[in-house]
């Protein structure tokens, strides 16, 4: 219309025609307003969220829109995403037929635990004329809590029933000897260990009989999470603390499926979030709620407090899986006396992390003197991590050096290895 009026300034004969065109446009505007705003319930929309979000995983958010208009509509969906995601350009455009329903979903990946508040679900509706839009608002101030990764918990649920998890890429564990928890006496079949022959039963039955053993059950397994400043290091948007929390949740489920007792606690300046090792049906819910409330701090963790607390509260020999991070040998040596003290009475496994960014530096080609220096220092830190593993092994302390994304699988594999070897 602006262009036509400009042309009418040059060609005055067009002036009257342009006004007629403007009048027709205003009529269509009025018609568009009438058909959109005459109905008070033109559409109905709903945002369907999970009961809780899974931290570190892709979570599906479903949006359903019902069209009550008698004509097809075009909609623009602008959902007010929780502030934690910092999404400022969310927009989805859809076309919905008359008197029909449309459903679609989008995914969100939270990287921290806590309460996530959604704002309005804004739906802008346009008729086929596409001259104006009418805004509808739904689901204001909807809160969804974000818990440790229960999606991983479901993914690895069957992992507790087998030590040979080829489908998950877990290495096969070679059994060294056998555990000594008696299960039953059975007839000998080729392949049974002849060292388990039961001579008294063989004499009575007049055929070879062997003792059958099973993995020892009801052993105490404690997962200890360091929530000091060393666990605040980020990786793919999540801190090492959150990776440790997700791994603890999944491993607890595996432990309970193996008929062992799962417990956990966290520590920094003091020991908190304690769940005593048990194998009740409510144990997983207790662990989940405790993990949800763990918050990191920026203090250096007090390992002397950890040693005293374990000595005071854990009297039975237990498997203690400690999630922490050591960057240098000096950092290890400051805490080594306490780790050795814990390892005297318990089977201690120290889980710490590889710095994957250092591997990226070492894999890049060095073109300048500064890049050569950076590459040498990175290789030094990588080698020092391997020295830490060797140093811990020297004092009978098991260790798992892993990348954050492989933490869950590596810790489960270590637990199954310990069970298979019967060293607890």
mmCIF file of C-alpha atoms in Angstrom:
data_model
loop_
_atom_site.group_PDB
_atom_site.id
_atom_site.type_symbol
_atom_site.label_atom_id
_atom_site.label_comp_id
_atom_site.label_asym_id
_atom_site.label_seq_id
_atom_site.Cartn_x
_atom_site.Cartn_y
_atom_site.Cartn_z
ATOM 1 C CA UNK A 1 0.000 0.000 0.000
ATOM 2 C CA UNK A 2 2.883 2.372 0.776
ATOM 3 C CA UNK A 3 4.429 1.673 -2.617
ATOM 4 C CA UNK A 4 1.093 2.272 -4.368
ATOM 5 C CA UNK A 5 0.621 5.604 -2.585
ATOM 6 C CA UNK A 6 4.142 6.610 -3.614
ATOM 7 C CA UNK A 7 3.292 5.711 -7.229
ATOM 8 C CA UNK A 8 0.058 7.723 -6.940
ATOM 9 C CA UNK A 9 2.144 10.784 -6.036
ATOM 10 C CA UNK A 10 3.886 10.434 -9.414
ATOM 11 C CA UNK A 11 0.737 9.314 -11.294
ATOM 12 C CA UNK A 12 -2.240 11.165 -9.736
ATOM 13 C CA UNK A 13 -4.754 9.045 -11.695
ATOM 14 C CA UNK A 14 -3.915 6.075 -9.443
ATOM 15 C CA UNK A 15 -4.829 7.938 -6.257
ATOM 16 C CA UNK A 16 -8.527 7.000 -6.168
ATOM 17 C CA UNK A 17 -7.826 3.346 -7.070
ATOM 18 C CA UNK A 18 -5.311 3.030 -4.249
ATOM 19 C CA UNK A 19 -7.877 4.237 -1.719
ATOM 20 C CA UNK A 20 -10.318 1.574 -2.964
ATOM 21 C CA UNK A 21 -7.607 -1.064 -2.521
ATOM 22 C CA UNK A 22 -6.921 0.213 1.008
ATOM 23 C CA UNK A 23 -10.638 0.007 1.779
ATOM 24 C CA UNK A 24 -10.731 -3.608 0.573
ATOM 25 C CA UNK A 25 -7.701 -4.384 2.762
ATOM 26 C CA UNK A 26 -9.410 -2.876 5.815
ATOM 27 C CA UNK A 27 -12.487 -4.983 5.107
ATOM 28 C CA UNK A 28 -10.327 -8.120 5.100
ATOM 29 C CA UNK A 29 -8.708 -6.961 8.334
ATOM 30 C CA UNK A 30 -12.120 -6.626 9.917
ATOM 31 C CA UNK A 31 -13.177 -10.015 8.580
ATOM 32 C CA UNK A 32 -9.978 -11.603 9.969
ATOM 33 C CA UNK A 33 -10.622 -10.032 13.391
ATOM 34 C CA UNK A 34 -14.225 -11.201 13.318
ATOM 35 C CA UNK A 35 -13.524 -14.865 12.527
ATOM 36 C CA UNK A 36 -10.613 -15.115 14.994
ATOM 37 C CA UNK A 37 -12.041 -13.264 17.988
ATOM 38 C CA UNK A 38 -15.697 -14.254 17.677
ATOM 39 C CA UNK A 39 -14.889 -17.623 19.296
ATOM 40 C CA UNK A 40 -13.732 -17.554 22.915
ATOM 41 C CA UNK A 41 -12.464 -21.160 22.766
ATOM 42 C CA UNK A 42 -10.866 -21.261 19.364
ATOM 43 C CA UNK A 43 -8.112 -23.625 20.487
ATOM 44 C CA UNK A 44 -7.022 -25.557 23.525
ATOM 45 C CA UNK A 45 -3.385 -26.420 24.161
ATOM 46 C CA UNK A 46 -1.475 -28.324 26.821
ATOM 47 C CA UNK A 47 2.176 -28.820 27.684
ATOM 48 C CA UNK A 48 2.787 -32.364 28.931
ATOM 49 C CA UNK A 49 6.017 -32.740 30.887
ATOM 50 C CA UNK A 50 7.486 -35.776 32.652
ATOM 51 C CA UNK A 51 6.828 -36.067 36.367
ATOM 52 C CA UNK A 52 10.506 -35.234 36.791
ATOM 53 C CA UNK A 53 13.326 -34.407 34.390
ATOM 54 C CA UNK A 54 16.381 -36.644 34.089
ATOM 55 C CA UNK A 55 19.602 -34.718 34.594
ATOM 56 C CA UNK A 56 22.052 -34.937 31.697
ATOM 57 C CA UNK A 57 19.593 -36.704 29.365
ATOM 58 C CA UNK A 58 17.286 -35.615 26.567
ATOM 59 C CA UNK A 59 13.786 -35.226 28.027
ATOM 60 C CA UNK A 60 10.710 -35.051 25.782
ATOM 61 C CA UNK A 61 8.222 -32.213 26.281
ATOM 62 C CA UNK A 62 4.943 -32.855 24.451
ATOM 63 C CA UNK A 63 2.621 -30.085 23.234
ATOM 64 C CA UNK A 64 -0.927 -30.887 22.097
ATOM 65 C CA UNK A 65 -3.151 -28.338 20.311
ATOM 66 C CA UNK A 66 -6.856 -28.819 19.550
ATOM 67 C CA UNK A 67 -8.386 -26.642 16.826
ATOM 68 C CA UNK A 68 -12.084 -25.806 17.396
ATOM 69 C CA UNK A 69 -12.257 -23.360 14.472
ATOM 70 C CA UNK A 70 -14.175 -24.340 11.349
ATOM 71 C CA UNK A 71 -11.193 -23.492 9.139
ATOM 72 C CA UNK A 72 -7.507 -24.528 9.073
ATOM 73 C CA UNK A 73 -5.192 -22.364 11.148
ATOM 74 C CA UNK A 74 -1.504 -21.552 11.298
ATOM 75 C CA UNK A 75 0.026 -21.472 14.780
ATOM 76 C CA UNK A 76 3.289 -20.161 16.138
ATOM 77 C CA UNK A 77 4.260 -21.795 19.445
ATOM 78 C CA UNK A 78 6.510 -19.858 21.810
ATOM 79 C CA UNK A 79 7.058 -21.786 25.017
ATOM 80 C CA UNK A 80 8.690 -19.961 27.918
ATOM 81 C CA UNK A 81 11.513 -22.409 28.708
ATOM 82 C CA UNK A 82 12.940 -22.470 32.278
ATOM 83 C CA UNK A 83 15.637 -19.889 32.823
ATOM 84 C CA UNK A 84 18.283 -22.579 33.459
ATOM 85 C CA UNK A 85 18.360 -23.425 29.736
ATOM 86 C CA UNK A 86 18.880 -19.801 28.610
ATOM 87 C CA UNK A 87 16.827 -20.449 25.436
ATOM 88 C CA UNK A 88 15.709 -17.108 24.023
ATOM 89 C CA UNK A 89 14.728 -18.009 20.452
ATOM 90 C CA UNK A 90 12.227 -20.829 20.951
ATOM 91 C CA UNK A 91 9.672 -20.922 18.144
ATOM 92 C CA UNK A 92 7.752 -23.745 16.436
ATOM 93 C CA UNK A 93 5.378 -23.187 13.504
ATOM 94 C CA UNK A 94 2.602 -25.645 12.701
ATOM 95 C CA UNK A 95 -0.471 -25.894 10.488
ATOM 96 C CA UNK A 96 -3.599 -27.556 11.895
ATOM 97 C CA UNK A 97 -6.664 -28.626 9.949
ATOM 98 C CA UNK A 98 -10.129 -27.526 11.022
ATOM 99 C CA UNK A 99 -11.677 -29.412 13.973
ATOM 100 C CA UNK A 100 -8.588 -31.553 14.465
ATOM 101 C CA UNK A 101 -5.731 -32.050 16.917
ATOM 102 C CA UNK A 102 -1.984 -31.731 16.479
ATOM 103 C CA UNK A 103 0.723 -33.120 18.747
ATOM 104 C CA UNK A 104 4.470 -32.593 18.619
ATOM 105 C CA UNK A 105 7.400 -32.704 20.986
ATOM 106 C CA UNK A 106 10.712 -31.013 21.627
ATOM 107 C CA UNK A 107 13.595 -32.078 23.831
ATOM 108 C CA UNK A 108 15.382 -30.417 26.738
ATOM 109 C CA UNK A 109 18.668 -31.508 28.329
ATOM 110 C CA UNK A 110 19.058 -30.166 31.876
ATOM 111 C CA UNK A 111 22.576 -29.985 33.268
ATOM 112 C CA UNK A 112 21.856 -29.292 36.929
ATOM 113 C CA UNK A 113 19.461 -30.625 39.532
ATOM 114 C CA UNK A 114 16.717 -28.555 41.105
ATOM 115 C CA UNK A 115 13.335 -27.019 40.355
ATOM 116 C CA UNK A 116 12.640 -25.884 36.790
ATOM 117 C CA UNK A 117 9.771 -23.422 36.241
ATOM 118 C CA UNK A 118 8.084 -23.145 32.853
ATOM 119 C CA UNK A 119 6.349 -19.872 32.001
ATOM 120 C CA UNK A 120 3.400 -19.447 29.640
ATOM 121 C CA UNK A 121 2.762 -21.694 26.689
ATOM 122 C CA UNK A 122 2.030 -18.964 24.117
ATOM 123 C CA UNK A 123 0.093 -19.944 20.980
ATOM 124 C CA UNK A 124 -0.311 -17.337 18.218
ATOM 125 C CA UNK A 125 -3.175 -18.321 15.892
ATOM 126 C CA UNK A 126 -3.684 -17.007 12.344
ATOM 127 C CA UNK A 127 -6.501 -17.662 9.905
ATOM 128 C CA UNK A 128 -5.887 -18.438 6.198
ATOM 129 C CA UNK A 129 -5.901 -14.657 5.590
ATOM 130 C CA UNK A 130 -2.734 -14.364 7.784
ATOM 131 C CA UNK A 131 -3.354 -10.655 8.477
ATOM 132 C CA UNK A 132 -3.482 -10.747 12.284
ATOM 133 C CA UNK A 133 -2.734 -13.228 15.077
ATOM 134 C CA UNK A 134 -4.567 -13.991 18.273
ATOM 135 C CA UNK A 135 -2.556 -15.030 21.307
ATOM 136 C CA UNK A 136 -3.625 -17.794 23.676
ATOM 137 C CA UNK A 137 -1.791 -18.564 26.931
ATOM 138 C CA UNK A 138 -1.754 -21.927 28.729
ATOM 139 C CA UNK A 139 0.036 -23.764 31.574
ATOM 140 C CA UNK A 140 1.388 -20.782 33.449
ATOM 141 C CA UNK A 141 4.097 -21.357 36.103
ATOM 142 C CA UNK A 142 4.438 -25.124 35.767
ATOM 143 C CA UNK A 143 7.229 -26.565 37.966
ATOM 144 C CA UNK A 144 9.117 -29.750 37.146
ATOM 145 C CA UNK A 145 11.932 -31.050 39.418
ATOM 146 C CA UNK A 146 15.136 -32.349 37.862
ATOM 147 C CA UNK A 147 16.465 -35.523 39.483
ATOM 148 C CA UNK A 148 19.631 -37.572 38.883
ATOM 149 C CA UNK A 149 19.537 -39.516 35.653
ATOM 150 C CA UNK A 150 16.723 -42.059 36.061
ATOM 151 C CA UNK A 151 16.795 -42.607 32.274
ATOM 152 C CA UNK A 152 20.245 -44.186 32.654
ATOM 153 C CA UNK A 153 18.810 -46.177 35.553
ATOM 154 C CA UNK A 154 16.258 -47.775 33.224
ATOM 155 C CA UNK A 155 18.807 -48.211 30.453
ATOM 156 C CA UNK A 156 21.144 -50.286 32.608
ATOM 157 C CA UNK A 157 18.464 -52.028 34.661
ATOM 158 C CA UNK A 158 19.218 -55.452 33.187
ATOM 159 C CA UNK A 159 22.937 -55.035 33.752
ATOM 160 C CA UNK A 160 22.594 -56.557 37.205
ATOM 161 C CA UNK A 161 21.698 -59.976 35.857
ATOM 162 C CA UNK A 162 24.820 -60.721 33.842
ATOM 163 C CA UNK A 163 28.558 -60.220 33.977
ATOM 164 C CA UNK A 164 28.962 -60.799 30.234
ATOM 165 C CA UNK A 165 27.291 -57.686 28.846
ATOM 166 C CA UNK A 166 28.460 -57.848 25.246
ATOM 167 C CA UNK A 167 25.499 -55.831 23.999
ATOM 168 C CA UNK A 168 26.665 -52.889 26.129
ATOM 169 C CA UNK A 169 30.334 -53.242 25.180
ATOM 170 C CA UNK A 170 31.421 -54.211 28.688
ATOM 171 C CA UNK A 171 34.477 -56.421 28.779
ATOM 172 C CA UNK A 172 34.066 -60.036 29.813
ATOM 173 C CA UNK A 173 35.269 -60.688 33.349
ATOM 174 C CA UNK A 174 37.444 -63.732 33.939
ATOM 175 C CA UNK A 175 36.531 -65.483 37.166
ATOM 176 C CA UNK A 176 39.472 -66.167 39.441
ATOM 177 C CA UNK A 177 38.541 -69.176 41.587
ATOM 178 C CA UNK A 178 35.020 -69.105 42.987
ATOM 179 C CA UNK A 179 33.191 -67.620 45.898
ATOM 180 C CA UNK A 180 32.488 -69.753 48.956
ATOM 181 C CA UNK A 181 28.799 -69.094 49.634
ATOM 182 C CA UNK A 182 27.207 -72.536 49.347
ATOM 183 C CA UNK A 183 24.023 -72.849 47.282
ATOM 184 C CA UNK A 184 23.262 -76.551 46.633
ATOM 185 C CA UNK A 185 24.615 -80.022 45.789
ATOM 186 C CA UNK A 186 24.018 -81.142 42.227
ATOM 187 C CA UNK A 187 25.071 -83.912 39.870
ATOM 188 C CA UNK A 188 28.377 -83.479 38.104
ATOM 189 C CA UNK A 189 28.235 -82.417 34.457
ATOM 190 C CA UNK A 190 31.231 -82.027 32.142
ATOM 191 C CA UNK A 191 32.764 -78.614 32.714
ATOM 192 C CA UNK A 192 32.166 -78.456 36.473
ATOM 193 C CA UNK A 193 35.200 -77.779 38.635
ATOM 194 C CA UNK A 194 36.365 -81.172 39.954
ATOM 195 C CA UNK A 195 37.762 -79.430 43.035
ATOM 196 C CA UNK A 196 34.178 -78.947 44.234
ATOM 197 C CA UNK A 197 33.386 -82.693 44.317
ATOM 198 C CA UNK A 198 31.419 -83.651 47.407
ATOM 199 C CA UNK A 199 32.762 -87.125 48.268
ATOM 200 C CA UNK A 200 30.189 -87.924 50.964
ATOM 201 C CA UNK A 201 27.283 -87.117 48.656
ATOM 202 C CA UNK A 202 29.016 -89.028 45.854
ATOM 203 C CA UNK A 203 29.299 -92.142 48.033
ATOM 204 C CA UNK A 204 25.627 -91.969 49.063
ATOM 205 C CA UNK A 205 24.347 -91.302 45.541
ATOM 206 C CA UNK A 206 26.803 -93.640 43.817
ATOM 207 C CA UNK A 207 27.411 -90.923 41.188
ATOM 208 C CA UNK A 208 29.575 -87.837 41.071
ATOM 209 C CA UNK A 209 28.093 -84.932 43.026
ATOM 210 C CA UNK A 210 29.530 -81.431 43.281
ATOM 211 C CA UNK A 211 28.969 -78.453 45.541
ATOM 212 C CA UNK A 212 27.537 -75.441 43.740
ATOM 213 C CA UNK A 213 28.508 -72.005 44.968
ATOM 214 C CA UNK A 214 27.131 -68.557 44.228
ATOM 215 C CA UNK A 215 28.243 -64.979 44.528
ATOM 216 C CA UNK A 216 28.278 -63.861 48.120
ATOM 217 C CA UNK A 217 25.262 -61.720 48.915
ATOM 218 C CA UNK A 218 24.282 -59.090 51.456
ATOM 219 C CA UNK A 219 27.673 -57.392 51.301
ATOM 220 C CA UNK A 220 27.832 -53.712 52.189
ATOM 221 C CA UNK A 221 28.569 -51.364 49.286
ATOM 222 C CA UNK A 222 28.972 -47.672 50.052
ATOM 223 C CA UNK A 223 29.309 -44.965 47.411
ATOM 224 C CA UNK A 224 31.092 -41.883 48.726
ATOM 225 C CA UNK A 225 30.811 -38.642 46.734
ATOM 226 C CA UNK A 226 33.346 -35.863 47.154
ATOM 227 C CA UNK A 227 31.412 -32.609 46.729
ATOM 228 C CA UNK A 228 34.376 -30.273 47.177
ATOM 229 C CA UNK A 229 35.758 -27.851 44.620
ATOM 230 C CA UNK A 230 37.619 -30.524 42.623
ATOM 231 C CA UNK A 231 34.225 -31.928 41.544
ATOM 232 C CA UNK A 232 32.980 -28.593 40.202
ATOM 233 C CA UNK A 233 34.968 -29.011 36.974
ATOM 234 C CA UNK A 234 32.551 -28.885 33.988
ATOM 235 C CA UNK A 235 32.285 -31.400 31.158
ATOM 236 C CA UNK A 236 29.657 -31.128 28.403
ATOM 237 C CA UNK A 237 27.650 -28.670 30.492
ATOM 238 C CA UNK A 238 27.562 -30.858 33.610
ATOM 239 C CA UNK A 239 29.899 -30.856 36.586
ATOM 240 C CA UNK A 240 31.865 -33.938 37.616
ATOM 241 C CA UNK A 241 29.667 -34.012 40.722
ATOM 242 C CA UNK A 242 26.550 -34.560 38.603
ATOM 243 C CA UNK A 243 28.256 -37.337 36.654
ATOM 244 C CA UNK A 244 29.144 -39.003 39.961
ATOM 245 C CA UNK A 245 25.569 -38.614 41.210
ATOM 246 C CA UNK A 246 24.127 -40.199 38.046
ATOM 247 C CA UNK A 247 26.595 -43.092 38.276
ATOM 248 C CA UNK A 248 25.743 -43.614 41.970
ATOM 249 C CA UNK A 249 22.037 -43.890 41.207
ATOM 250 C CA UNK A 250 22.528 -46.495 38.475
ATOM 251 C CA UNK A 251 25.122 -48.468 40.449
ATOM 252 C CA UNK A 252 22.824 -48.554 43.494
ATOM 253 C CA UNK A 253 20.165 -50.253 41.409
ATOM 254 C CA UNK A 254 22.676 -52.826 40.144
ATOM 255 C CA UNK A 255 23.878 -53.500 43.704
ATOM 256 C CA UNK A 256 20.354 -54.097 44.980
ATOM 257 C CA UNK A 257 19.583 -56.385 42.045
ATOM 258 C CA UNK A 258 22.669 -58.381 43.030
ATOM 259 C CA UNK A 259 21.162 -58.814 46.524
ATOM 260 C CA UNK A 260 23.847 -56.636 48.118
ATOM 261 C CA UNK A 261 23.251 -53.704 50.461
ATOM 262 C CA UNK A 262 23.601 -50.263 48.864
ATOM 263 C CA UNK A 263 24.417 -47.141 50.852
ATOM 264 C CA UNK A 264 25.901 -43.741 50.147
ATOM 265 C CA UNK A 265 26.990 -40.431 51.638
ATOM 266 C CA UNK A 266 28.759 -37.274 50.538
ATOM 267 C CA UNK A 267 31.488 -35.262 52.197
ATOM 268 C CA UNK A 268 33.452 -32.041 51.996
ATOM 269 C CA UNK A 269 33.979 -30.116 55.219
ATOM 270 C CA UNK A 270 31.678 -32.636 56.902
ATOM 271 C CA UNK A 271 29.867 -35.871 56.060
ATOM 272 C CA UNK A 272 26.257 -35.414 54.881
ATOM 273 C CA UNK A 273 23.425 -37.042 52.880
ATOM 274 C CA UNK A 274 23.958 -40.362 54.634
ATOM 275 C CA UNK A 275 21.944 -43.435 53.608
ATOM 276 C CA UNK A 276 22.822 -46.574 55.607
ATOM 277 C CA UNK A 277 23.527 -49.660 53.468
ATOM 278 C CA UNK A 278 20.399 -51.808 53.262
ATOM 279 C CA UNK A 279 18.524 -53.792 50.637
ATOM 280 C CA UNK A 280 14.936 -52.821 51.377
ATOM 281 C CA UNK A 281 12.456 -52.080 48.613
ATOM 282 C CA UNK A 282 12.425 -48.411 49.642
ATOM 283 C CA UNK A 283 16.216 -48.083 49.449
ATOM 284 C CA UNK A 284 16.288 -46.744 45.888
ATOM 285 C CA UNK A 285 13.832 -43.974 46.770
ATOM 286 C CA UNK A 286 15.951 -42.994 49.791
ATOM 287 C CA UNK A 287 19.092 -42.835 47.663
ATOM 288 C CA UNK A 288 17.323 -40.865 44.921
ATOM 289 C CA UNK A 289 16.066 -38.234 47.380
ATOM 290 C CA UNK A 290 19.494 -37.933 49.009
ATOM 291 C CA UNK A 291 21.225 -37.526 45.650
ATOM 292 C CA UNK A 292 18.711 -34.855 44.617
ATOM 293 C CA UNK A 293 19.709 -32.686 47.593
ATOM 294 C CA UNK A 294 23.491 -32.847 47.164
ATOM 295 C CA UNK A 295 24.964 -29.418 46.525
ATOM 296 C CA UNK A 296 28.607 -28.740 45.742
ATOM 297 C CA UNK A 297 30.754 -26.192 47.536
ATOM 298 C CA UNK A 298 34.114 -24.600 46.831
ATOM 299 C CA UNK A 299 36.017 -25.882 49.886
ATOM 300 C CA UNK A 300 38.853 -28.372 49.846
ATOM 301 C CA UNK A 301 37.453 -31.666 51.092
ATOM 302 C CA UNK A 302 38.504 -32.888 54.532
ATOM 303 C CA UNK A 303 39.665 -36.499 54.116
ATOM 304 C CA UNK A 304 40.541 -36.767 57.794
ATOM 305 C CA UNK A 305 36.860 -36.212 58.618
ATOM 306 C CA UNK A 306 35.948 -38.875 56.051
ATOM 307 C CA UNK A 307 38.389 -41.377 57.620
ATOM 308 C CA UNK A 308 37.070 -40.775 61.135
ATOM 309 C CA UNK A 309 33.447 -41.043 60.024
ATOM 310 C CA UNK A 310 34.005 -44.341 58.168
ATOM 311 C CA UNK A 311 35.901 -45.779 61.143
ATOM 312 C CA UNK A 312 33.091 -44.763 63.491
ATOM 313 C CA UNK A 313 29.997 -45.720 61.481
ATOM 314 C CA UNK A 314 31.040 -48.574 59.168
ATOM 315 C CA UNK A 315 32.121 -51.487 61.341
ATOM 316 C CA UNK A 316 31.676 -54.364 58.879
ATOM 317 C CA UNK A 317 34.147 -54.801 56.021
ATOM 318 C CA UNK A 318 32.588 -53.081 53.025
ATOM 319 C CA UNK A 319 33.290 -52.052 49.465
ATOM 320 C CA UNK A 320 33.727 -48.282 49.429
ATOM 321 C CA UNK A 321 33.598 -46.576 46.025
ATOM 322 C CA UNK A 322 34.976 -43.055 46.364
ATOM 323 C CA UNK A 323 34.147 -40.543 43.606
ATOM 324 C CA UNK A 324 36.717 -37.768 43.642
ATOM 325 C CA UNK A 325 39.352 -36.198 41.402
ATOM 326 C CA UNK A 326 43.135 -35.938 41.692
ATOM 327 C CA UNK A 327 45.002 -33.784 39.199
ATOM 328 C CA UNK A 328 48.546 -34.132 40.569
ATOM 329 C CA UNK A 329 50.652 -36.493 42.649
ATOM 330 C CA UNK A 330 50.998 -33.791 45.296
ATOM 331 C CA UNK A 331 47.223 -33.680 45.629
ATOM 332 C CA UNK A 332 47.163 -37.459 46.100
ATOM 333 C CA UNK A 333 50.004 -37.528 48.630
ATOM 334 C CA UNK A 334 48.179 -35.031 50.875
ATOM 335 C CA UNK A 335 45.247 -37.449 51.172
ATOM 336 C CA UNK A 336 47.087 -40.775 50.826
ATOM 337 C CA UNK A 337 47.493 -41.455 54.581
ATOM 338 C CA UNK A 338 43.713 -41.297 55.028
ATOM 339 C CA UNK A 339 43.060 -43.464 51.971
ATOM 340 C CA UNK A 340 45.519 -46.055 53.292
ATOM 341 C CA UNK A 341 43.770 -45.966 56.676
ATOM 342 C CA UNK A 342 40.390 -46.635 55.029
ATOM 343 C CA UNK A 343 41.853 -49.434 52.886
ATOM 344 C CA UNK A 344 43.113 -51.305 55.975
ATOM 345 C CA UNK A 345 39.593 -52.270 57.035
ATOM 346 C CA UNK A 346 37.656 -51.975 53.778
ATOM 347 C CA UNK A 347 38.036 -52.608 50.065
ATOM 348 C CA UNK A 348 38.537 -49.096 48.675
ATOM 349 C CA UNK A 349 38.010 -48.148 45.029
ATOM 350 C CA UNK A 350 38.992 -44.584 44.079
ATOM 351 C CA UNK A 351 37.204 -43.289 40.976
ATOM 352 C CA UNK A 352 38.687 -40.196 39.354
ATOM 353 C CA UNK A 353 38.559 -38.548 35.957
ATOM 354 C CA UNK A 354 40.626 -38.043 32.855
ATOM 355 C CA UNK A 355 40.833 -34.501 31.539
ATOM 356 C CA UNK A 356 39.632 -34.987 27.962
ATOM 357 C CA UNK A 357 40.644 -31.464 26.939
ATOM 358 C CA UNK A 358 44.270 -32.394 27.573
ATOM 359 C CA UNK A 359 43.933 -35.255 25.084
ATOM 360 C CA UNK A 360 42.649 -32.787 22.502
ATOM 361 C CA UNK A 361 45.751 -30.628 23.028
ATOM 362 C CA UNK A 362 48.118 -33.587 22.657
ATOM 363 C CA UNK A 363 46.377 -34.743 19.462
ATOM 364 C CA UNK A 364 46.671 -31.337 17.790
ATOM 365 C CA UNK A 365 49.707 -30.529 15.687
ATOM 366 C CA UNK A 366 52.038 -27.993 17.329
ATOM 367 C CA UNK A 367 53.106 -25.191 14.952
ATOM 368 C CA UNK A 368 54.505 -22.634 17.394
ATOM 369 C CA UNK A 369 56.816 -22.721 20.406
ATOM 370 C CA UNK A 370 53.881 -21.894 22.701
ATOM 371 C CA UNK A 371 51.862 -24.821 21.314
ATOM 372 C CA UNK A 372 54.853 -27.123 21.867
ATOM 373 C CA UNK A 373 55.031 -25.984 25.511
ATOM 374 C CA UNK A 374 51.281 -26.521 25.930
ATOM 375 C CA UNK A 375 51.516 -29.996 24.410
ATOM 376 C CA UNK A 376 54.399 -31.036 26.672
ATOM 377 C CA UNK A 377 52.599 -29.795 29.810
ATOM 378 C CA UNK A 378 49.401 -31.591 28.753
ATOM 379 C CA UNK A 379 51.312 -34.861 28.258
ATOM 380 C CA UNK A 380 52.892 -34.379 31.686
ATOM 381 C CA UNK A 381 49.475 -34.079 33.359
ATOM 382 C CA UNK A 382 48.151 -37.129 31.460
ATOM 383 C CA UNK A 383 51.167 -39.167 32.561
ATOM 384 C CA UNK A 384 50.720 -37.977 36.141
ATOM 385 C CA UNK A 385 47.176 -39.403 36.183
ATOM 386 C CA UNK A 386 48.626 -42.802 35.258
ATOM 387 C CA UNK A 387 51.212 -42.445 38.029
ATOM 388 C CA UNK A 388 48.355 -41.873 40.491
ATOM 389 C CA UNK A 389 46.820 -45.213 39.452
ATOM 390 C CA UNK A 390 50.184 -46.931 40.020
ATOM 391 C CA UNK A 391 50.671 -45.221 43.383
ATOM 392 C CA UNK A 392 47.253 -46.318 44.628
ATOM 393 C CA UNK A 393 47.835 -49.877 43.446
ATOM 394 C CA UNK A 394 51.085 -49.978 45.440
ATOM 395 C CA UNK A 395 49.071 -49.677 48.666
ATOM 396 C CA UNK A 396 46.357 -52.150 47.684
ATOM 397 C CA UNK A 397 43.844 -49.471 46.697
ATOM 398 C CA UNK A 398 41.828 -50.176 43.565
ATOM 399 C CA UNK A 399 41.191 -47.337 41.139
ATOM 400 C CA UNK A 400 39.110 -46.438 38.101
ATOM 401 C CA UNK A 401 40.493 -43.738 35.801
ATOM 402 C CA UNK A 402 37.718 -42.871 33.390
ATOM 403 C CA UNK A 403 36.245 -40.228 31.133
ATOM 404 C CA UNK A 404 33.096 -38.557 32.525
ATOM 405 C CA UNK A 405 30.811 -39.951 29.812
ATOM 406 C CA UNK A 406 32.030 -43.508 30.557
ATOM 407 C CA UNK A 407 31.819 -43.192 34.339
ATOM 408 C CA UNK A 408 28.607 -45.166 34.848
ATOM 409 C CA UNK A 409 29.680 -48.127 32.746
ATOM 410 C CA UNK A 410 33.215 -48.268 34.155
ATOM 411 C CA UNK A 411 32.075 -48.217 37.784
ATOM 412 C CA UNK A 412 29.456 -50.920 37.169
ATOM 413 C CA UNK A 413 32.094 -53.007 35.429
ATOM 414 C CA UNK A 414 34.484 -52.577 38.365
ATOM 415 C CA UNK A 415 31.810 -53.655 40.845
ATOM 416 C CA UNK A 416 30.954 -56.757 38.780
ATOM 417 C CA UNK A 417 34.655 -57.580 38.497
ATOM 418 C CA UNK A 418 35.065 -57.427 42.270
ATOM 419 C CA UNK A 419 32.010 -59.647 42.713
ATOM 420 C CA UNK A 420 33.293 -62.147 40.144
ATOM 421 C CA UNK A 421 36.730 -62.339 41.748
ATOM 422 C CA UNK A 422 35.300 -62.645 45.247
ATOM 423 C CA UNK A 423 37.858 -60.298 46.760
ATOM 424 C CA UNK A 424 35.452 -58.433 49.043
#
